[in-house]
XYZ file of C-alpha atoms in Angstrom:
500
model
C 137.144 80.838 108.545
C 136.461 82.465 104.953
C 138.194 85.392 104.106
C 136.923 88.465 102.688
C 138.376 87.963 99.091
C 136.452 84.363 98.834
C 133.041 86.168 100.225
C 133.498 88.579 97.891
C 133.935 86.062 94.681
C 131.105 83.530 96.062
C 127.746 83.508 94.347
C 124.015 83.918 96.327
C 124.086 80.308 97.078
C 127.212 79.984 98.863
C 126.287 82.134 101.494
C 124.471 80.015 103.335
C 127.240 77.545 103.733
C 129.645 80.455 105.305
C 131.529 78.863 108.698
C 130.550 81.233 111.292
C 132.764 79.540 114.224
C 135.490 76.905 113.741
C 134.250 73.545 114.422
C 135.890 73.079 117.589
C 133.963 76.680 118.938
C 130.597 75.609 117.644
C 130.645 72.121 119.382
C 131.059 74.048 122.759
C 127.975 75.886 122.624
C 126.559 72.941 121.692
C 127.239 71.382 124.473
C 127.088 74.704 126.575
C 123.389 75.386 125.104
C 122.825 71.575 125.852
C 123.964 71.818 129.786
C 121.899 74.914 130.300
C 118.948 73.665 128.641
C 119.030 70.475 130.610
C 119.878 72.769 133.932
C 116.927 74.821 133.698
C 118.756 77.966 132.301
C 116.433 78.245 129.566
C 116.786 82.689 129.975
C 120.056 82.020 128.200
C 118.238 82.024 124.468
C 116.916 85.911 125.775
C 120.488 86.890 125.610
C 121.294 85.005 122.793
C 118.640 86.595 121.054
C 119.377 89.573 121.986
C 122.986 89.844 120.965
C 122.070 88.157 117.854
C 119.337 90.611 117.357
C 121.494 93.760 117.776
C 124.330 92.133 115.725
C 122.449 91.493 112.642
C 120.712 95.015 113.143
C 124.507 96.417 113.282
C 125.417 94.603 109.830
C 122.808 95.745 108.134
C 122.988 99.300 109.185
C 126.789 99.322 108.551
C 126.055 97.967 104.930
C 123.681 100.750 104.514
C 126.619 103.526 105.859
C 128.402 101.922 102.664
C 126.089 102.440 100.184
C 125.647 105.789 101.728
C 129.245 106.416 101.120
C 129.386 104.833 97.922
C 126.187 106.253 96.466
C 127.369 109.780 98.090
C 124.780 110.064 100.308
C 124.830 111.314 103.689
C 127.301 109.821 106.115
C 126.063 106.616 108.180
C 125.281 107.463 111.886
C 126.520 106.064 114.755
C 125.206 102.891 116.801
C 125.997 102.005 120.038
C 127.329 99.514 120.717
C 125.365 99.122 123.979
C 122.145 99.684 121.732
C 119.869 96.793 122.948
C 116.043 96.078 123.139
C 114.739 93.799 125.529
C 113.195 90.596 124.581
C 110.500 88.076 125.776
C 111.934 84.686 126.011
C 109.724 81.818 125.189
C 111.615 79.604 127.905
C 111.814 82.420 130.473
C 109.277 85.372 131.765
C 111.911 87.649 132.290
C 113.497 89.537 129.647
C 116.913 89.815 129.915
C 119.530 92.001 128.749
C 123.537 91.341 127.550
C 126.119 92.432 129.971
C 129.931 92.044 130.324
C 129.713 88.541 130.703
C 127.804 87.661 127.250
C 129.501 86.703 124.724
C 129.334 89.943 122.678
C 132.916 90.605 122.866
C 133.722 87.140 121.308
C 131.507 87.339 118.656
C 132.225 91.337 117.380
C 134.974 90.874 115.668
C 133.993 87.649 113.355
C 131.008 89.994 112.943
C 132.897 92.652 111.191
C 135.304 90.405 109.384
C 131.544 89.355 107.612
C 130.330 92.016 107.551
C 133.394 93.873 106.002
C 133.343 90.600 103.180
C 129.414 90.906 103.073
C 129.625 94.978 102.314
C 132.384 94.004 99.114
C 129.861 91.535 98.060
C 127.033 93.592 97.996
C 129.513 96.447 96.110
C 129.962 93.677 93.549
C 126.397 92.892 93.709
C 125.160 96.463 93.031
C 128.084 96.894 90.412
C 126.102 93.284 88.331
C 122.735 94.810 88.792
C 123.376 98.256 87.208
C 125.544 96.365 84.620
C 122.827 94.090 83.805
C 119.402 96.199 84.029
C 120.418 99.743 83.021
C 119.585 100.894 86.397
C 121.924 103.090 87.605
C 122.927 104.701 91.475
C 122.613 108.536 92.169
C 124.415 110.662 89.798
C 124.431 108.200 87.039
C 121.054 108.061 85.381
C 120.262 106.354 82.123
C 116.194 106.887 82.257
C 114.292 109.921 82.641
C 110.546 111.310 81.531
C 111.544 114.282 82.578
C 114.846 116.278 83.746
C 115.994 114.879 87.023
C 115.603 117.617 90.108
C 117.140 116.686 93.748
C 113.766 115.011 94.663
C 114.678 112.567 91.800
C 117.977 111.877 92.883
C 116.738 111.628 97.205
C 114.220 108.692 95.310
C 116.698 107.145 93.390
C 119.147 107.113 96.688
C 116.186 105.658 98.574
C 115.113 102.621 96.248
C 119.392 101.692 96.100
C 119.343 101.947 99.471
C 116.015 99.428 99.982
C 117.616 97.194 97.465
C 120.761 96.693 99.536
C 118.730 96.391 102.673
C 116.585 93.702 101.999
C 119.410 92.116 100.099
C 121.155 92.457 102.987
C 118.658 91.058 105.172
C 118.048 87.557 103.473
C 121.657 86.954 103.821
C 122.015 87.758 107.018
C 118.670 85.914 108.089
C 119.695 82.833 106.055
C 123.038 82.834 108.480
C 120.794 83.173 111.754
C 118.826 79.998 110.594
C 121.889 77.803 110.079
C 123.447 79.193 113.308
C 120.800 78.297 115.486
C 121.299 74.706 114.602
C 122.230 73.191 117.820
C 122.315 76.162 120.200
C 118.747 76.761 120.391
C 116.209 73.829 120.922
C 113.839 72.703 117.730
C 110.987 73.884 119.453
C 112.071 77.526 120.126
C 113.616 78.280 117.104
C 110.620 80.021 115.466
C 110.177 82.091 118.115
C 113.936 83.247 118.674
C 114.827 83.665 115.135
C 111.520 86.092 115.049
C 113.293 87.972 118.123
C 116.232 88.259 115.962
C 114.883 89.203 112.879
C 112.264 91.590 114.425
C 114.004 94.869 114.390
C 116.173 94.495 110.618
C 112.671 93.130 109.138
C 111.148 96.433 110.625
C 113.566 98.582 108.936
C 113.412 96.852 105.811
C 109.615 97.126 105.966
C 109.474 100.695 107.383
C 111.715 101.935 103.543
C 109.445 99.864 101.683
C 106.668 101.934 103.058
C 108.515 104.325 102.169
C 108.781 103.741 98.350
C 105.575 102.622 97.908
C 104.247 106.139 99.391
C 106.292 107.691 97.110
C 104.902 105.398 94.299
C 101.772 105.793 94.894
C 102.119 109.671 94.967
C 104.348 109.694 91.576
C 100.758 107.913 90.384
C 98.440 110.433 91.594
C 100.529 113.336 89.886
C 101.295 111.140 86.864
C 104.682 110.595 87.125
C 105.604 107.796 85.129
C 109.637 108.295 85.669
C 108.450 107.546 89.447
C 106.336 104.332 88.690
C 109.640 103.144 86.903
C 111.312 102.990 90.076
C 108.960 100.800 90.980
C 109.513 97.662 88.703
C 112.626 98.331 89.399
C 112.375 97.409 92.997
C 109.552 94.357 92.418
C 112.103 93.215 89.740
C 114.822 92.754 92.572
C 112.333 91.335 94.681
C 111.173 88.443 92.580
C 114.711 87.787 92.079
C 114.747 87.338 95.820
C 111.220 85.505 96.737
C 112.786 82.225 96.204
C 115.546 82.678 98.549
C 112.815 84.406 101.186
C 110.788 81.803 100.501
C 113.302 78.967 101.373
C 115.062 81.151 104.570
C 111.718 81.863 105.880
C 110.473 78.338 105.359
C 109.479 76.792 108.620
C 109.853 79.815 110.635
C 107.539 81.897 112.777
C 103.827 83.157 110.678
C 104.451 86.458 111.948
C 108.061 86.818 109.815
C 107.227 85.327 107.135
C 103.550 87.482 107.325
C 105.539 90.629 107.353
C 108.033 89.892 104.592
C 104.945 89.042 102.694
C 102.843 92.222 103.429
C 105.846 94.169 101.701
C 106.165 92.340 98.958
C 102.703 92.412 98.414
C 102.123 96.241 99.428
C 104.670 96.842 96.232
C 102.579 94.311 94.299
C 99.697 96.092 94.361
C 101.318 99.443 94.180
C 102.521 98.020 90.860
C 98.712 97.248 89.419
C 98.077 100.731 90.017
C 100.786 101.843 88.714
C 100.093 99.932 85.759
C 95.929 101.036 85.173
C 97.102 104.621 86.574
C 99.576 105.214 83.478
C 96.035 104.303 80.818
C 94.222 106.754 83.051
C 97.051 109.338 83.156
C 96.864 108.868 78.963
C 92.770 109.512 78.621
C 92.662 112.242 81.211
C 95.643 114.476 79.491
C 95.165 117.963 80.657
C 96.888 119.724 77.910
C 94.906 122.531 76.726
C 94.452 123.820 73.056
C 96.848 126.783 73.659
C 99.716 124.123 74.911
C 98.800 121.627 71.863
C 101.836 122.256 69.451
C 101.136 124.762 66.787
C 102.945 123.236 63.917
C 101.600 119.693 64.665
C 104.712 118.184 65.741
C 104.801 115.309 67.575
C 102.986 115.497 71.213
C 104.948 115.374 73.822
C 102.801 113.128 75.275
C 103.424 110.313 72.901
C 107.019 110.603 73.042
C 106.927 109.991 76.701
C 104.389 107.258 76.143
C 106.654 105.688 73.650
C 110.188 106.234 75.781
C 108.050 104.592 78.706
C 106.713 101.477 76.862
C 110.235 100.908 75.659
C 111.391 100.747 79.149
C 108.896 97.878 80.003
C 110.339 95.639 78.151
C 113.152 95.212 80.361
C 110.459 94.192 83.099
C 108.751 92.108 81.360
C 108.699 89.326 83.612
C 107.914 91.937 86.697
C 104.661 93.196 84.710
C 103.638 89.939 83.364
C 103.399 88.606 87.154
C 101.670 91.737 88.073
C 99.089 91.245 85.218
C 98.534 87.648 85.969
C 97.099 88.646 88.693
C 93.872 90.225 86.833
C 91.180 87.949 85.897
C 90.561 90.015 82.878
C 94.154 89.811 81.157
C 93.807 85.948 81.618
C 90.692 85.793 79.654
C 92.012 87.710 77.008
C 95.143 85.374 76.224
C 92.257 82.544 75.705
C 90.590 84.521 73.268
C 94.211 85.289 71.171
C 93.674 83.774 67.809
C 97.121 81.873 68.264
C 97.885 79.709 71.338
C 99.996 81.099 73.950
C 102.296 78.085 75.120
C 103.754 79.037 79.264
C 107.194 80.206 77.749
C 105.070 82.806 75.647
C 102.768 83.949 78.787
C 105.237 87.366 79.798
C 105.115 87.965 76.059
C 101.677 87.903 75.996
C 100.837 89.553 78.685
C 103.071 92.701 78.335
C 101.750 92.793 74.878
C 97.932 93.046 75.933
C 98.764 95.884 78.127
C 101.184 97.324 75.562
C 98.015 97.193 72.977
C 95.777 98.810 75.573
C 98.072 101.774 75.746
C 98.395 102.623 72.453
C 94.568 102.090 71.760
C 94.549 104.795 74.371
C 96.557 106.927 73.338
C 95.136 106.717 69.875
C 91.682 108.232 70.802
C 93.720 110.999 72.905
C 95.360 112.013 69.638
C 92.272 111.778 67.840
C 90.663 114.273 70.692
C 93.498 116.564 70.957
C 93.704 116.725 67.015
C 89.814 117.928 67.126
C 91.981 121.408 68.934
C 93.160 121.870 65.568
C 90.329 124.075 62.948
C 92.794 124.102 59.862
C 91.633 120.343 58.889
C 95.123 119.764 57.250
C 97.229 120.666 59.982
C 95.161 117.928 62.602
C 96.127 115.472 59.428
C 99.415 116.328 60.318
C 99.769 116.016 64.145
C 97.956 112.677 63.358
C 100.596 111.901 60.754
C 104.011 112.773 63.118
C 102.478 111.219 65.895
C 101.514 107.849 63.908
C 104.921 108.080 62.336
C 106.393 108.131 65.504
C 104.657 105.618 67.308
C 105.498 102.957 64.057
C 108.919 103.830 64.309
C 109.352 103.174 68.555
C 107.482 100.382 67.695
C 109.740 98.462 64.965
C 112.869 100.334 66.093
C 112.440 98.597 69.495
C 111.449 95.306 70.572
C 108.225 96.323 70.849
C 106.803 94.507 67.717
C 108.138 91.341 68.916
C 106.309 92.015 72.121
C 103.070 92.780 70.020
C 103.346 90.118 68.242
C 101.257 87.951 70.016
C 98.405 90.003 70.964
C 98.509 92.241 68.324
C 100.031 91.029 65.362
C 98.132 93.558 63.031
C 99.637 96.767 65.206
C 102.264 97.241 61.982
C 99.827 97.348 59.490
C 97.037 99.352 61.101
C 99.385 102.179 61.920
C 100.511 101.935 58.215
C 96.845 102.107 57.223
C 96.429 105.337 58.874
C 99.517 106.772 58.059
C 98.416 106.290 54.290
C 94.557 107.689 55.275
C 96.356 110.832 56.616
C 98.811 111.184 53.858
C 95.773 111.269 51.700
C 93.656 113.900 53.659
C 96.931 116.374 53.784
C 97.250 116.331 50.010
C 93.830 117.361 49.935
C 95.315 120.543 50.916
C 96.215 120.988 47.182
C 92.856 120.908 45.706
C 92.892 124.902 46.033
C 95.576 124.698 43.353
C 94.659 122.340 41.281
C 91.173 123.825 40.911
C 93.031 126.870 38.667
C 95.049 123.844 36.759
C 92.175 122.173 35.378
C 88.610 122.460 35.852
C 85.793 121.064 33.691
C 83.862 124.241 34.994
C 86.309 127.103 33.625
C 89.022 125.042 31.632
C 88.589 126.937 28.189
C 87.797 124.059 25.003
C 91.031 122.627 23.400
C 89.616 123.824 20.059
C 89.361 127.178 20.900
C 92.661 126.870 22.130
C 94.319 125.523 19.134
C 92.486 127.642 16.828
C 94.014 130.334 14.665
C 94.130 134.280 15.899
C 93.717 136.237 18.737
C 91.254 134.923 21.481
C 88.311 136.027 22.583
C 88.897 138.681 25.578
C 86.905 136.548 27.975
C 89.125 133.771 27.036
C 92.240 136.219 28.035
C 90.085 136.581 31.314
C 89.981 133.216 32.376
C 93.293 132.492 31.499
C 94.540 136.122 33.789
C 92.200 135.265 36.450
C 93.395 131.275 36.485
C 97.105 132.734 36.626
C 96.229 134.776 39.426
C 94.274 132.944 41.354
C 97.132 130.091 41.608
C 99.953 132.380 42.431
C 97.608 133.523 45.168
C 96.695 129.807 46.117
C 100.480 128.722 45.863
C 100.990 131.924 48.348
C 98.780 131.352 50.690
C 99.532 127.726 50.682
C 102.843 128.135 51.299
C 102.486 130.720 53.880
C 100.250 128.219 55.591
C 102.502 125.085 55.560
C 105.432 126.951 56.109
C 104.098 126.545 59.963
C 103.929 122.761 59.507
C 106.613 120.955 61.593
C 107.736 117.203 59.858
C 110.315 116.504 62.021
C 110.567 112.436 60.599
C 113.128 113.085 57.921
C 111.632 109.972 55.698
C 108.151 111.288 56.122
C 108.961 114.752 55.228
C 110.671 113.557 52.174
C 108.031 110.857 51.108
C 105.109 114.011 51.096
C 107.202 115.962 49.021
C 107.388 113.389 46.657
C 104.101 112.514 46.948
C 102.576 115.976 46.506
C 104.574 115.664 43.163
C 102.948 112.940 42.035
C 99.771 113.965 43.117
C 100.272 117.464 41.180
């Protein structure tokens, strides 16, 4: 037998080679499935199945109760333990059900030895995953668009929860498969691992449903702190594909067609997620009397930004998702520089990235046409482009643009320099009473002996006055201007120095 401290230390790939029964135990029901099968007693795989069924169904709803305890969710309810379904055999009509003489009894308390070494592995487990992708369980969060509320924390409860589920349930399927070696004939195995799995794959299916409902909603309200949950999820489930892939190998269509229908179901939830967050961007609902009044930056691009940010820890996730359109594919062709395979995620993430901000640049365009004092929408261009460039260098971002968009640096330093320039247009007002070839009075007249002329006073009284009025009501105006970039606010200063 394996104890629970060796479980506990083993990696994914040893637990397929777990002893479930000494050797001596598991060459008697070879030799007792052998005798019955060869006596016509074929109705003993219906309560093999069965007991196998409601065992794995146990384990994985016991493993859930811990992760309800550990994540401080609500307390695991109880199963039966005379909880059984009835099941069509495919050597027998009759469905049959365990009694007192199965072996149930035998087998319950090897069961919970696993199990109780499977629910420490999956602590560790859980323990790695935060550790390694930033997610983090129920009263720890590290992301967040917005302030969490207890709807946040009943989704975050529900995606740890799937996680450990359906890691759950390719372990424990992956032990079914290599203990029906030898009990159950080669040609019903399909069929009687599908009666065992039936019910756990259910479950597991029924809370991916789940999720992807509550995906799908988070994309119809434009919640993008939802859709993060998401690649969250598909991220742990590519991790697992191979290891479905290989336990399911071989076995029944309709297992390996349901397994595939979730994973699929939160594929596709993911594309929409993905074309739902550029939509979201264009169709921006903030009205003029919500835009900021001092120009500051949008709110809207700092959640853009915090969310881009975020995707590069998927970017595996979205690069399979965006494989999967035609039109992402054909754009990689047309790069100027040759994507090799090791590139492709790169790439990929870095079209889409591209296609956001191009977005999001024509929605700050729009909502800076809210703006009628021409010098304050130069500066709500000039935070939010200031901004943007720093996410995007201060981040791995650039190296994800690089790519696809290896001019994004120097375009948004383009326009930074085009909106510098229309803001210190501002000044013309004052420099019109400084020196104009219009009013400016001749240097000779100037320089010349005596008292001037009294128009000459006049021009010089009203060129006094009309730039301390300028200077006030230049600084009255600007005083409502919000730099928040400490380097930017600096560099105009210095520049409106220069300019002067």
């Amino acid at each position: 037998s394996v104890s629970g401290d060796e479980v506990s230390r083993a990696s994914s790939d040893d637990f397929t080679s777990i002893t479930h029964f000494p050797e001596d135990v598991l060459n008697n029901l070879i030799l007792i499935s052998e005798w019955l099968c060869n006596n016509d007693k074929g109705e003993y795989m219906n309560v093999y199945a069965s007991i196998r069924g409601n065992l794995m169904k146990k384990s994985l709803e016991q493993l859930r109760d811990h992760q309800r305890n550990c994540s401080g969710g609500s307390q695991g309810r109880h199963v039966s333990p005379n909880q059984t379904r009835k099941f069509a055999s495919p050597a027998a009509a009759t469905a049959l059900t365990p009694d007192a003489s199965t072996p149930t009894s035998r087998l319950s308390s090897q069961s919970k030895r696993l199990q109780s070494a499977f629910n420490k592995r999956m602590s560790s487990m859980s323990t790695k995953i935060e550790a390694k992708t930033g997610y983090s369980i129920p009263g720890r969060r590290s992301l967040g668009l917005a302030p969490p509320g207890m709807e946040d924390l009943a989704g975050d409860f529900e995606v740890d929860l799937f996680l450990t589920t359906v890691s759950g349930l390719q372990r424990l399927m992956a032990w079914e498969i290599q203990l029906l070696v030898g009990i159950i004939p080669v040609q019903f195995k399909k069929k009687i691992f599908e009666l065992i799995c039936r019910d756990s794959l259910d479950l597991a299916i029924k809370e991916g449903e789940v999720i992807t409902a509550r995906v799908r909603k988070s994309i119809s309200n434009y919640d993008f702190e939802g859709v993060m949950m998401l690649f969250h999820v598909l991220r742990h489930m590519n991790a697992l594909k191979p290891q479905f892939d290989k336990t399911l190998e071989g076995c029944d269509p309709g297992v390996r067609n349901k397994y595939n229908s979730l994973y699929y179901g939160l594929q596709t939830a993911g594309t929409m997620a993905l074309e739902g967050f550029i939509e979201g961007i264009r169709t921006d609902g903030t009205t003029k009397e919500k835009m900021p009044k001092d120009g500051t930056v949008f709110q809207l691009t700092a959640n853009i930004m915090r969310y881009l940010e975020n995707l590069i820890d998927y970017m595996d996730t979205i690069a399979e998702i965006l494989g999967l359109d035609a039109s992402y594919n054909q754009a990689i062709i047309k790069l100027p520089r040759r994507v090799i395979p090791a590139d492709r995620p790169q790439a990929l993430l870095g079209l889409y990235v591209k296609k956001v901000l191009v977005q999001l640049n024509l929605t700050l365009v729009n909502k800076s046409d809210t703006y009628t004092d021409p010098f304050l929408k130069a500066i709500f261009r000039l935070n939010n482009n200031v901004h943007i460039l720093r996410s995007i260098t201060g981040s791995g971002l650039l190296d994800v643009l690089s790519l696809s968009a290896p001019e994004c640096q120097s375009n948004y330093e383009e326009m930074i320099i085009e909106q510098k320039r229309v803001y210190s247009q501002s000044w013309e007002s004052v420099l019109q009473y400084i020196w104009s070839a219009d009013t400016d009075i001749p240097t000779a007249i100037l320089m010349a002996p005596g008292k001037l002329q009294d128009k000459y006073c006049r021009i010089i009284k009203d060129k006094f006055s009309g730039f301390n009025q300028e200077i006030d009501e230049i600084t009255a105006t600007q005083k409502r201007y919000s730099i928040p970039d400490m380097e930017l606010r600096e560099s105009l200063k210095r520049d409106n120095k220069e300019y002067i």
